[in-house]
Coordinates of C-alpha atoms and ligand atoms in Angstrom, one line a residue:
M1 CA 97.6 179.4 55.2
A2 CA 100.2 182.1 55.6
D3 CA 103.7 181.1 56.8
Q4 CA 103.5 181.0 60.6
D5 CA 107.1 182.3 61.0
A6 CA 106.3 185.5 59.1
L7 CA 103.0 186.5 60.8
S8 CA 102.6 190.2 61.3
K9 CA 102.6 191.6 64.8
V10 CA 98.8 192.1 64.6
E11 CA 98.3 188.4 63.8
L12 CA 100.4 187.4 66.8
G13 CA 98.3 189.7 68.9
K14 CA 95.1 188.1 67.8
I15 CA 96.4 184.6 68.6
A16 CA 97.6 185.8 72.0
S17 CA 94.3 187.6 72.8
R18 CA 92.5 184.3 73.6
Y19 CA 89.5 185.1 71.4
L20 CA 89.6 188.8 71.8
R21 CA 90.1 189.1 75.5
A22 CA 93.7 190.3 75.7
T23 CA 93.9 192.1 79.1
I24 CA 91.1 194.6 78.3
A25 CA 89.0 193.7 81.4
E26 CA 92.0 194.0 83.8
E27 CA 93.2 197.3 82.2
L28 CA 89.7 198.8 82.4
S29 CA 89.9 198.7 86.2
E30 CA 93.3 200.4 86.2
P31 CA 93.4 204.1 86.9
T32 CA 95.2 204.9 83.7
D33 CA 94.1 207.0 80.7
H34 CA 94.9 204.5 78.0
F35 CA 95.4 200.8 77.2
S36 CA 98.6 198.9 76.4
D37 CA 99.2 198.5 72.7
A38 CA 98.2 194.8 72.8
S39 CA 94.8 195.6 74.4
A40 CA 94.2 198.7 72.2
G41 CA 94.7 196.5 69.1
I42 CA 92.1 194.0 70.3
L43 CA 89.8 196.7 71.5
K44 CA 89.1 197.5 67.9
F45 CA 87.1 194.3 67.5
H46 CA 85.0 195.5 70.4
G47 CA 84.2 198.6 68.4
S48 CA 86.5 201.2 69.9
Y49 CA 89.7 203.0 68.8
Q50 CA 92.2 204.5 71.2
E51 CA 93.0 208.0 69.8
D52 CA 94.3 211.2 71.0
D53 CA 93.0 214.7 70.5
R54 CA 95.3 216.0 67.8
D55 CA 94.3 219.6 68.3
L56 CA 95.8 219.2 71.8
R57 CA 98.8 217.1 70.9
S58 CA 102.1 218.7 71.9
G59 CA 105.4 216.8 71.8
Q60 CA 105.1 213.5 73.4
E61 CA 102.1 214.5 75.5
R62 CA 98.8 212.7 74.5
H63 CA 95.3 213.5 75.5
Y64 CA 93.8 210.0 75.1
I65 CA 90.2 209.7 73.9
F66 CA 88.2 206.9 72.5
M67 CA 86.0 206.6 69.4
V68 CA 83.1 204.1 69.9
R69 CA 81.4 202.8 66.8
T70 CA 78.0 201.2 66.7
K71 CA 77.4 198.6 64.0
I72 CA 73.9 199.0 62.7
P73 CA 73.0 196.6 59.8
G74 CA 71.3 198.6 57.0
G75 CA 71.4 201.7 59.3
R76 CA 68.0 200.6 60.9
L77 CA 67.3 201.8 64.4
S78 CA 64.5 203.2 66.6
S79 CA 64.0 206.7 67.9
D80 CA 64.7 205.4 71.4
Q81 CA 68.0 203.9 70.3
L82 CA 69.1 207.2 68.5
L83 CA 68.0 209.2 71.6
A84 CA 70.2 206.9 73.8
E85 CA 73.2 207.5 71.5
L86 CA 72.5 211.3 71.6
D87 CA 72.4 211.1 75.4
L88 CA 75.7 209.3 75.4
C89 CA 77.4 211.9 73.2
D90 CA 76.2 214.6 75.6
Q91 CA 76.9 212.9 78.8
L92 CA 80.0 210.9 78.1
G93 CA 81.3 212.0 74.7
N94 CA 82.2 215.2 73.0
T95 CA 78.6 216.4 72.6
T96 CA 78.4 215.4 68.9
L97 CA 77.3 212.1 67.2
R98 CA 78.5 211.1 63.8
I99 CA 76.6 209.1 61.1
T100 CA 79.3 207.2 59.3
S101 CA 79.8 206.4 55.6
R102 CA 78.7 202.8 56.4
Q103 CA 75.4 203.5 58.1
G104 CA 76.9 203.3 61.6
L105 CA 77.1 205.8 64.5
Q106 CA 80.3 207.0 66.1
L107 CA 80.8 208.7 69.5
H108 CA 84.0 210.6 69.9
G109 CA 86.0 212.0 72.8
V110 CA 85.1 209.2 75.3
V111 CA 87.7 209.0 78.1
K112 CA 88.9 205.6 79.3
R113 CA 87.0 205.6 82.6
N114 CA 83.8 206.1 80.6
L115 CA 84.4 203.4 78.0
W116 CA 82.7 200.7 80.0
P117 CA 79.5 202.6 80.7
V118 CA 79.3 203.8 77.1
I119 CA 79.5 200.3 75.6
H120 CA 77.3 198.8 78.3
R121 CA 74.6 201.4 77.7
I122 CA 74.7 200.9 73.9
N123 CA 74.0 197.3 74.6
E124 CA 71.2 198.1 77.0
V125 CA 69.3 199.6 74.1
Q126 CA 69.9 196.5 72.1
L127 CA 72.6 197.9 69.8
T128 CA 76.1 196.6 69.6
T129 CA 79.7 197.7 69.0
L130 CA 81.0 194.1 68.6
G131 CA 82.8 193.8 65.2
A132 CA 82.2 197.4 64.3
C133 CA 86.0 197.6 63.8
G134 CA 88.7 194.8 63.7
D135 CA 89.5 192.0 61.3
V136 CA 86.0 190.6 60.9
N137 CA 82.9 191.3 58.9
R138 CA 82.0 195.0 59.4
N139 CA 78.6 196.7 59.3
V140 CA 76.5 195.1 56.5
M141 CA 75.2 197.9 54.3
C142 CA 71.8 197.7 52.7
C143 CA 69.6 200.2 50.9
P144 CA 68.0 202.1 53.8
A145 CA 64.8 203.3 52.0
P146 CA 61.9 202.0 54.0
F147 CA 59.7 201.1 51.0
K148 CA 57.2 198.5 52.0
T149 CA 57.9 196.2 49.0
A150 CA 58.7 192.5 49.1
V151 CA 62.1 193.3 47.5
H152 CA 63.0 195.8 50.2
Q153 CA 61.9 193.5 53.0
T154 CA 63.9 190.6 51.5
I155 CA 67.1 192.5 51.3
E156 CA 66.6 194.0 54.8
S157 CA 66.1 190.7 56.4
F158 CA 69.0 189.2 54.5
S159 CA 71.3 192.0 55.7
D160 CA 70.3 191.2 59.3
Q161 CA 71.0 187.5 58.6
L162 CA 74.5 188.3 57.2
A163 CA 75.3 190.5 60.2
R164 CA 74.3 187.8 62.6
H165 CA 75.9 185.0 60.8
F166 CA 79.3 186.7 60.5
A167 CA 79.3 188.3 63.9
P168 CA 82.2 187.1 66.1
R169 CA 81.0 184.4 68.5
T170 CA 83.5 184.8 71.3
P171 CA 82.0 185.2 74.7
A172 CA 84.7 187.8 75.4
Y173 CA 82.5 190.7 74.5
A174 CA 79.7 189.7 76.9
E175 CA 82.2 188.9 79.6
I176 CA 83.8 192.4 79.4
W177 CA 81.0 194.8 78.6
L178 CA 77.7 193.1 79.5
T179 CA 78.6 191.8 82.9
D180 CA 77.6 193.9 85.8
V181 CA 80.9 194.2 87.6
R182 CA 79.1 194.7 90.9
T183 CA 76.8 191.6 90.8
G184 CA 78.5 189.5 88.2
Q185 CA 75.2 189.2 86.3
Q186 CA 75.2 189.2 82.6
Q187 CA 72.9 191.5 80.7
K188 CA 70.3 189.7 78.5
W189 CA 71.4 189.9 74.9
D190 CA 68.7 190.6 72.3
L191 CA 68.3 187.9 69.7
Q192 CA 68.6 190.5 67.0
Q193 CA 72.2 191.2 68.0
Q194 CA 73.2 187.8 69.2
P195 CA 75.5 186.0 66.8
E196 CA 74.2 182.7 65.5
Q197 CA 75.5 179.7 67.3
D198 CA 74.9 177.0 64.7
G199 CA 77.5 175.4 62.4
A200 CA 80.2 174.9 65.0
A201 CA 82.9 173.0 63.2
G202 CA 86.7 172.9 63.5
D203 CA 87.2 175.8 65.9
E204 CA 84.5 175.6 68.5
V205 CA 84.6 179.2 69.6
E206 CA 84.8 180.8 66.2
P207 CA 83.6 178.3 63.6
I208 CA 83.9 180.7 60.7
Y209 CA 86.9 182.8 61.7
G210 CA 89.1 180.7 63.9
R211 CA 91.3 182.1 66.6
Q212 CA 93.2 184.4 64.2
Y213 CA 90.0 185.9 62.7
L214 CA 90.4 187.4 59.2
P215 CA 93.6 188.8 57.7
R216 CA 92.0 192.3 57.7
K217 CA 88.6 194.0 57.8
F218 CA 85.9 192.6 55.5
K219 CA 82.9 194.6 54.1
M220 CA 79.6 193.5 52.6
A221 CA 76.8 195.5 51.1
I222 CA 73.5 194.8 49.3
A223 CA 72.2 197.0 46.5
L224 CA 69.3 197.0 44.0
P225 CA 70.1 197.4 40.3
Q226 CA 68.0 200.6 40.2
D227 CA 69.5 201.9 43.4
N228 CA 73.2 201.6 44.2
C229 CA 73.0 203.9 47.2
V230 CA 75.3 201.6 49.2
D231 CA 78.2 202.0 46.6
V232 CA 78.2 198.2 46.3
L233 CA 81.4 197.9 44.2
T234 CA 83.5 199.4 46.9
D235 CA 83.0 196.5 49.2
D236 CA 85.0 193.3 49.6
L237 CA 81.8 191.5 48.8
G238 CA 78.9 193.2 47.1
L239 CA 75.5 191.7 46.4
V240 CA 73.1 193.1 43.8
A241 CA 69.6 191.7 44.1
V242 CA 68.2 190.1 41.0
V243 CA 64.4 190.7 40.9
E244 CA 61.8 188.7 38.9
S245 CA 58.1 189.4 39.1
G246 CA 58.5 191.7 42.1
Q247 CA 60.5 189.1 44.2
V248 CA 64.2 188.7 44.8
C249 CA 65.2 185.4 43.1
G250 CA 68.9 185.7 44.0
Y251 CA 72.0 187.9 44.0
N252 CA 74.9 188.7 41.7
V253 CA 77.9 188.4 43.9
Y254 CA 80.8 190.8 43.3
V255 CA 84.2 190.4 45.0
G256 CA 87.4 192.4 45.6
G257 CA 86.2 196.0 45.9
G258 CA 88.1 198.4 48.3
Q259 CA 89.2 202.0 48.4
G260 CA 92.3 202.3 50.6
M261 CA 95.8 202.7 49.2
T262 CA 99.2 203.9 50.2
P263 CA 100.5 206.1 47.4
S264 CA 104.2 205.3 48.2
N265 CA 103.4 201.6 47.9
K266 CA 102.6 200.9 44.3
K267 CA 101.4 197.4 45.2
T268 CA 98.4 199.0 46.8
F269 CA 95.4 200.5 45.0
P270 CA 91.7 201.1 45.1
A271 CA 89.6 198.5 43.2
L272 CA 86.0 197.9 42.2
G273 CA 84.3 194.6 42.8
Q274 CA 84.3 192.1 40.0
P275 CA 81.4 189.8 39.2
L276 CA 81.9 186.4 40.7
A277 CA 78.6 184.5 40.3
F278 CA 74.8 184.5 40.5
A279 CA 73.5 182.7 43.6
E280 CA 69.8 181.9 44.2
T281 CA 68.4 183.1 47.5
G282 CA 68.7 179.6 49.0
E283 CA 72.4 179.4 48.0
V284 CA 73.7 182.8 48.6
L285 CA 74.7 182.5 52.3
G286 CA 76.7 179.4 51.4
V287 CA 78.5 181.2 48.6
V288 CA 79.3 184.3 50.8
E289 CA 80.6 182.0 53.5
A290 CA 82.8 180.2 51.0
V291 CA 84.3 183.6 49.9
V292 CA 84.9 184.6 53.5
K293 CA 86.7 181.3 54.2
V294 CA 88.8 181.5 51.1
Y295 CA 89.9 184.9 52.3
R296 CA 90.5 183.7 55.8
D297 CA 92.8 181.0 54.5
F298 CA 94.6 182.8 51.6
G299 CA 94.6 186.5 52.6
N300 CA 98.0 187.9 53.3
R301 CA 98.8 187.7 57.0
H302 CA 102.4 189.0 56.7
D303 CA 101.8 192.4 55.2
R304 CA 98.7 194.3 56.4
K305 CA 99.1 196.8 53.6
R306 CA 98.2 194.0 51.1
A307 CA 95.9 192.0 53.3
R308 CA 92.5 192.9 51.9
L309 CA 90.5 190.5 49.7
K310 CA 91.0 192.8 46.6
Y311 CA 94.7 191.8 46.5
V312 CA 93.9 188.0 46.5
V313 CA 91.4 188.6 43.7
H314 CA 93.9 190.7 41.8
D315 CA 96.9 188.4 42.3
W316 CA 95.1 185.2 41.4
G317 CA 92.7 186.6 38.8
I318 CA 89.0 186.2 39.0
E319 CA 88.9 182.8 37.3
A320 CA 91.2 181.2 39.8
F321 CA 89.4 182.9 42.7
R322 CA 86.1 181.6 41.4
A323 CA 87.5 178.1 41.2
K324 CA 88.7 178.2 44.8
V325 CA 85.3 179.6 46.0
A326 CA 83.5 176.8 44.1
E327 CA 85.8 174.3 45.8
Y328 CA 85.0 175.7 49.3
Y329 CA 81.3 175.9 48.4
G330 CA 81.3 172.3 47.2
K331 CA 79.5 173.0 43.9
P332 CA 80.2 174.9 40.7
L333 CA 79.2 178.5 40.8
R334 CA 76.6 179.9 38.3
E335 CA 77.5 182.6 35.8
P336 CA 76.6 186.1 36.9
A337 CA 73.2 187.2 35.8
S338 CA 73.1 190.1 33.2
V339 CA 72.1 192.9 35.5
Q340 CA 73.3 196.4 35.3
L341 CA 73.5 199.1 38.0
Q342 CA 71.3 201.9 36.8
D343 CA 71.1 204.6 39.4
F344 CA 72.0 205.8 42.8
D345 CA 69.2 207.4 45.0
D346 CA 70.3 209.3 48.1
H347 CA 66.7 209.2 49.4
I348 CA 66.7 212.8 50.4
G349 CA 63.4 214.7 50.7
W350 CA 59.8 213.3 51.1
Y351 CA 58.9 209.9 49.8
E352 CA 55.7 207.8 50.2
Q353 CA 56.6 204.4 51.5
G354 CA 53.9 202.3 49.8
D355 CA 51.8 201.8 53.0
G356 CA 50.3 205.2 53.2
R357 CA 53.1 206.5 55.4
W358 CA 56.0 208.7 54.5
F359 CA 59.7 209.1 55.1
Y360 CA 61.8 212.2 55.0
G361 CA 65.5 212.1 54.1
L362 CA 67.4 214.9 55.9
N363 CA 70.8 215.8 54.5
V364 CA 73.3 215.9 57.4
E365 CA 76.4 217.7 56.3
N366 CA 79.3 215.2 56.7
G367 CA 77.2 213.1 59.1
R368 CA 77.8 215.3 62.1
L369 CA 74.8 215.7 64.5
K370 CA 75.7 218.8 66.5
D371 CA 74.3 222.1 67.7
T372 CA 76.2 225.1 66.4
G373 CA 75.3 228.8 66.6
T374 CA 71.7 229.2 65.4
M375 CA 71.6 225.8 63.7
Q376 CA 70.5 223.3 66.3
L377 CA 70.5 220.1 64.3
K378 CA 71.1 217.8 67.2
S379 CA 68.3 219.3 69.2
A380 CA 66.0 219.2 66.2
V381 CA 66.7 215.4 65.8
R382 CA 66.1 214.9 69.5
E383 CA 62.7 216.7 69.3
I384 CA 61.7 214.8 66.2
C385 CA 62.5 211.5 67.9
R386 CA 60.8 212.4 71.2
T387 CA 57.6 213.8 69.7
L388 CA 57.0 212.0 66.3
R389 CA 58.9 208.8 67.2
P390 CA 59.8 207.9 63.6
A391 CA 61.7 204.7 62.7
I392 CA 65.3 205.8 61.8
R393 CA 67.4 204.8 58.9
L394 CA 71.0 206.0 58.4
T395 CA 72.2 206.3 54.8
P396 CA 75.6 205.4 53.3
H397 CA 75.9 209.1 52.5
Q398 CA 76.1 210.0 56.2
S399 CA 72.5 211.2 56.3
I400 CA 69.3 210.3 58.1
L401 CA 65.8 209.1 57.1
F402 CA 62.8 209.7 59.4
A403 CA 60.4 206.8 58.5
D404 CA 56.9 205.6 59.1
L405 CA 55.4 209.1 59.5
A406 CA 51.7 209.6 59.1
P407 CA 50.7 212.2 56.5
D408 CA 49.6 214.6 59.2
Q409 CA 53.0 214.5 60.9
R410 CA 54.8 215.9 57.8
P411 CA 54.1 219.6 58.6
E412 CA 55.2 219.1 62.2
L413 CA 58.5 217.6 61.1
E414 CA 59.2 220.5 58.9
R415 CA 58.2 222.9 61.6
I416 CA 60.7 221.4 64.1
L417 CA 63.5 221.6 61.5
R418 CA 62.7 225.3 60.7
A419 CA 62.3 226.2 64.4
H420 CA 65.9 224.9 64.9
H421 CA 67.2 226.7 61.8
V422 CA 68.0 223.5 60.0
P423 CA 67.6 223.9 56.3
L424 CA 65.2 221.5 54.6
S425 CA 66.9 219.1 52.2
E426 CA 65.1 220.8 49.3
E427 CA 66.9 224.1 50.2
I428 CA 70.4 222.5 50.0
S429 CA 72.4 222.8 46.8
Q430 CA 73.0 219.7 44.7
V431 CA 76.8 219.9 45.3
R432 CA 76.4 220.0 49.1
R433 CA 73.8 217.3 49.1
W434 CA 76.1 215.0 47.2
S435 CA 79.2 215.7 49.2
M436 CA 80.8 213.7 51.9
A437 CA 83.9 213.9 54.1
C438 CA 85.6 211.6 56.5
V439 CA 86.3 212.4 60.2
A440 CA 90.0 213.2 59.8
W441 CA 91.3 215.8 62.3
P442 CA 91.2 216.1 65.3
T443 CA 90.4 212.5 66.2
C444 CA 91.6 210.2 63.5
N445 CA 95.0 208.8 64.2
L446 CA 95.8 208.5 60.5
S447 CA 94.7 211.9 59.2
I448 CA 97.3 213.9 57.4
T449 CA 95.0 216.8 56.6
E450 CA 91.6 218.2 57.5
A451 CA 88.5 216.9 55.8
E452 CA 85.2 217.2 57.7
R453 CA 86.1 220.6 59.1
V454 CA 87.1 222.2 55.7
L455 CA 84.8 220.6 53.2
P456 CA 81.9 222.9 54.0
G457 CA 84.1 225.9 53.0
I458 CA 85.1 224.2 49.8
I459 CA 81.5 223.5 49.0
D460 CA 80.6 227.2 49.7
Q461 CA 83.2 228.2 47.0
L462 CA 82.0 225.5 44.6
E463 CA 78.4 226.6 45.0
S464 CA 79.1 230.1 43.9
E465 CA 81.3 229.0 41.0
L466 CA 78.7 226.5 39.8
E467 CA 76.0 229.1 40.0
R468 CA 78.2 231.5 38.1
L469 CA 78.6 228.9 35.4
G470 CA 74.9 227.9 35.4
L471 CA 75.8 224.4 36.6
E472 CA 74.1 224.6 39.9
D473 CA 71.6 221.8 39.0
E474 CA 74.3 219.3 38.2
R475 CA 74.4 216.2 40.3
M476 CA 78.0 215.5 41.1
T477 CA 79.6 213.7 44.0
V478 CA 82.4 215.5 45.9
R479 CA 84.1 213.4 48.5
M480 CA 87.0 214.4 50.7
T481 CA 89.3 212.5 53.0
G482 CA 92.2 213.4 55.3
C483 CA 94.4 210.7 54.0
P484 CA 94.5 208.1 51.1
N485 CA 92.7 205.4 53.1
G486 CA 89.5 206.4 51.4
C487 CA 86.9 206.4 54.3
A488 CA 84.5 208.7 52.4
R489 CA 85.0 206.6 49.2
P490 CA 86.8 209.3 47.1
Y491 CA 88.1 207.1 44.3
N492 CA 84.9 206.4 42.4
C493 CA 83.1 209.8 42.6
D494 CA 83.1 212.8 40.3
I495 CA 85.5 214.8 42.4
G496 CA 87.7 213.1 45.0
L497 CA 89.9 215.3 47.3
V498 CA 92.4 213.2 49.2
G499 CA 94.7 214.6 51.9
R500 CA 98.4 213.9 50.9
A501 CA 100.6 216.2 52.9
R502 CA 100.1 219.1 55.3
D503 CA 97.2 221.2 53.8
R504 CA 97.7 219.6 50.4
Y505 CA 95.4 217.4 48.5
S506 CA 95.3 215.1 45.5
I507 CA 92.4 215.9 43.1
Y508 CA 90.7 213.0 41.4
V509 CA 88.1 213.3 38.6
G510 CA 86.3 211.0 36.3
G511 CA 84.2 208.8 38.5
R512 CA 80.4 209.3 38.7
V513 CA 77.4 209.1 41.1
L514 CA 76.7 205.5 40.1
G515 CA 80.0 204.4 41.6
D516 CA 80.8 201.9 38.8
R517 CA 84.1 203.4 37.7
L518 CA 87.3 204.5 39.4
N519 CA 88.4 208.1 38.9
F520 CA 91.9 209.2 38.0
L521 CA 94.5 211.6 39.5
Y522 CA 94.2 215.0 37.9
K523 CA 96.6 217.0 40.1
D524 CA 98.6 216.2 43.1
L525 CA 99.6 218.2 46.2
V526 CA 97.2 221.0 45.6
P527 CA 97.1 223.5 48.5
L528 CA 93.7 223.7 50.2
D529 CA 93.0 227.2 49.0
E530 CA 93.8 226.3 45.4
I531 CA 91.4 223.3 45.2
V532 CA 88.4 225.2 43.8
P533 CA 90.5 227.5 41.5
T534 CA 92.1 224.3 40.1
L535 CA 88.6 222.8 39.4
V536 CA 87.1 225.9 37.8
P537 CA 88.8 225.6 34.4
L538 CA 87.6 221.9 34.2
L539 CA 84.0 223.1 35.0
V540 CA 84.3 225.8 32.3
Y541 CA 85.4 223.2 29.8
F542 CA 82.6 220.9 30.9
R543 CA 80.1 223.6 30.3
Q544 CA 81.4 224.3 26.8
A545 CA 82.1 220.8 25.5
R546 CA 79.9 218.3 27.4
Q547 CA 77.5 216.0 25.4
P548 CA 73.8 216.1 26.2
G549 CA 73.0 214.5 29.5
E550 CA 76.7 213.9 30.3
S551 CA 77.7 214.4 33.9
F552 CA 81.0 216.1 35.0
G553 CA 82.6 212.8 35.9
E554 CA 81.5 211.2 32.6
F555 CA 82.9 214.2 30.7
C556 CA 86.3 213.9 32.4
H557 CA 86.4 210.2 31.8
R558 CA 85.5 210.6 28.1
L559 CA 88.2 213.2 27.5
G560 CA 90.9 211.7 29.8
L561 CA 93.8 213.2 31.7
D562 CA 95.8 214.4 28.7
A563 CA 93.0 216.3 26.9
L564 CA 91.9 217.9 30.2
R565 CA 95.4 219.1 31.0
Q566 CA 96.0 220.3 27.4
W567 CA 92.9 222.4 27.4
V568 CA 93.6 223.9 30.8
E569 CA 97.2 224.7 29.8
S570 CA 96.0 226.3 26.5
T571 CA 93.6 228.5 28.3
E572 CA 96.2 229.5 30.8
A573 CA 98.6 230.4 28.0
A574 CA 95.9 232.6 26.3
P575 CA 93.9 234.1 29.1
A576 CA 92.7 237.1 27.2
T577 CA 91.0 235.0 24.5
A578 CA 89.7 232.0 26.3
D579 CA 86.2 232.0 27.7
R580 CA 86.9 231.3 31.4
S581 CA 83.6 232.3 32.8
Ligands
LIG1 FE1 87.7 204.1 57.6 C1 90.6 203.5 59.2 C2 86.8 206.2 60.0 C3 84.6 204.0 56.4 C4 88.8 202.7 54.7 N1 88.5 204.7 59.4 C5 89.8 204.3 59.9 C6 89.9 204.8 61.3 C7 89.5 203.8 62.2 C8 91.3 205.3 61.6 C9 92.4 204.4 62.2 O1 92.5 203.2 61.7 O2 93.0 204.8 63.2 C10 89.0 206.0 61.2 C11 88.3 206.5 62.6 C12 88.6 207.9 62.8 C13 87.7 208.5 63.8 O3 88.2 209.3 64.7 O4 86.5 208.4 63.8 C14 88.0 205.6 60.2 N2 86.0 204.9 58.2 C15 85.8 205.8 59.1 C16 84.4 206.4 59.1 C17 83.9 206.9 60.4 C18 84.5 207.6 58.1 C19 83.3 208.5 58.1 O5 83.6 209.7 58.3 O6 82.2 208.1 57.9 C20 83.7 205.3 58.4 C21 83.1 204.3 59.4 C22 82.3 203.2 58.7 C23 81.6 202.3 59.6 O7 80.6 202.7 60.2 O8 82.0 201.1 59.7 C24 84.8 204.6 57.6 N3 86.9 203.4 55.9 C25 85.6 203.6 55.5 C26 85.4 203.3 54.2 C27 84.1 203.4 53.3 C28 83.3 202.2 53.3 O9 83.6 201.2 54.0 O10 82.3 202.2 52.6 C29 86.6 202.9 53.7 C30 87.0 202.5 52.2 C31 86.6 201.1 51.8 C32 87.6 200.2 52.2 O11 87.5 199.6 53.3 O12 88.5 199.9 51.4 C33 87.6 202.9 54.8 N4 89.5 203.2 57.1 C34 89.8 202.7 55.8 C35 91.1 202.3 55.8 C36 91.9 201.7 54.6 C37 91.8 200.3 54.6 C38 92.6 199.6 53.5 O13 92.4 198.4 53.3 O14 93.4 200.2 52.8 C39 91.7 202.6 57.1 C40 93.1 202.3 57.6 C41 93.3 200.9 58.1 O15 92.4 200.1 58.2 O16 94.4 200.6 58.5 C42 90.6 203.1 57.9
LIG2 FE1 91.1 208.9 59.0 FE2 92.1 208.7 56.6 FE3 89.9 207.5 57.2 FE4 89.9 210.1 56.9 S1 90.3 208.6 55.3 S2 88.9 208.9 58.7 S3 91.9 210.6 57.7 S4 91.9 207.0 58.0

């Protein structure tokens, strides 16, 4: 355990909070526009961040607003649940709803007096915000494709089990948000959402976490070898299903992935998960719990910048980490199975599910459901939900799948999209389809630059350059964030654009769609309007010197930083002779 004398302020806040109560309930009834720092810190565990509108910030004056995140295992919800969130964004939010990079939903711009009704109403439709943020297990990601196979059903139900098992068990959430303040009656909690109550040992309230919860956030995802759409190696704990004769026989467990870093602090870095063990289906929950408990007991509780699991794995080495997990598990761990990640499917477009029904993956640019000008995306989604009532799946690439559609509903879905001037996924360029940006300005407290609001313009420029070079059919991931924390996973894609200083970005290249390799810094502090001009020479070189079938990221990785820079410098020195188009 960490030295008690040196606990960080956040750790002391967790202890003082009495299992996540702090004084949230008391402060909710006060006529103020924001919470005390202590309660705002604990509010995160309840799924909400206190923010201020940075477009309106002037001097010391703050316009406080709240972000409310719904945690949705595997991104699976119903049309009615999505409609309820859309109603909330219109009635009590900023009129937009955001699909997150972890298959969740976010409301923005909620003012303090509306926070209770918002969270209460989310629970009324059997969704939850508990543990969507904070130092606990976050939303469990799982491949959202609704294929009716035994394999998909197994991983879906296991992701639900993980979400329930690692949900905080404190009664504080129900006390604060589910109790009708007028009658004192507690809303009935759906079993699906309710954390499991078994296994109480040691700490009676939180048998897994204890009163200090985890040292930092903890993320889990489940992938299939042929489909890494959850980007499994970026999670603290990744599970890759091992399939034999059409059934899941177990999982390869990976540990220590994570994206966030602080460039000025060299002890921080992005990392990919490393193989820990193979666990049979009957064993895997026990192995996962052992990993979580090792992290709980040995994660850094002094310095939050180095508190993620990846630093424990890095500092100890994977062998020592494996030995400690085996000790907690009580049995030796098995060797990882020899399974390779092979592909990444974004599930966009029409697919037959395997039961005669269909799903349609609609690309949502940067996850934002909104109506703007002629493009009435939010209204289209509403109409689809109201009239066709599909099952909904949110993807880890901030997009949406409309599932369980009968064959004769397909033309109607396309008609609704067209009537609202929403481009069909098939009409969207490859580069836009594979792009993703984080929220950044104006709501994110940590943003240094824009991301979501400027990426569409960058993609416009890239589209025309790629077309000019005949590269428009290339599948390449472009991900942009407003700071180095990495919320859109920019460190393992083909082109990562990371906000570093006002209107200036770091450009990373050399990752790939599969997500199994970190990219490298190509150029730092590039002004926003020079991003595409900086990338064009690399794309020209790629067109000239790529190997058959090689992607842009693979090409950059093969050549490496020095060769890429040398070539670009040589063409700049001899612009008249070099083929730059
Ligand atoms: Fe994130 C913090 C938004 C996925 C790494 N993230 C934040 C906060 C809460 C800002 C804050 O702390 O004040 C952002 C909320 C802004 C707002 O106004 O909405 C925020 N993160 C997001 C979302 C909404 C991005 C998006 O546009 O989709 C994603 C919500 C996912 C969800 O539903 O749970 C989101 N964040 C991620 C991911 C991607 C992932 O998990 O697959 C990462 C990288 C993976 C990882 O965790 O390493 C990520 N967010 C961070 C970090 C860096 C953590 C670190 O250990 O270095 C922070 C900063 C922090 O925690 O202090 C952060
Ligand atoms: Fe905010 Fe940075 Fe995350 Fe973007 S990457 S949402 S700017 S914390």
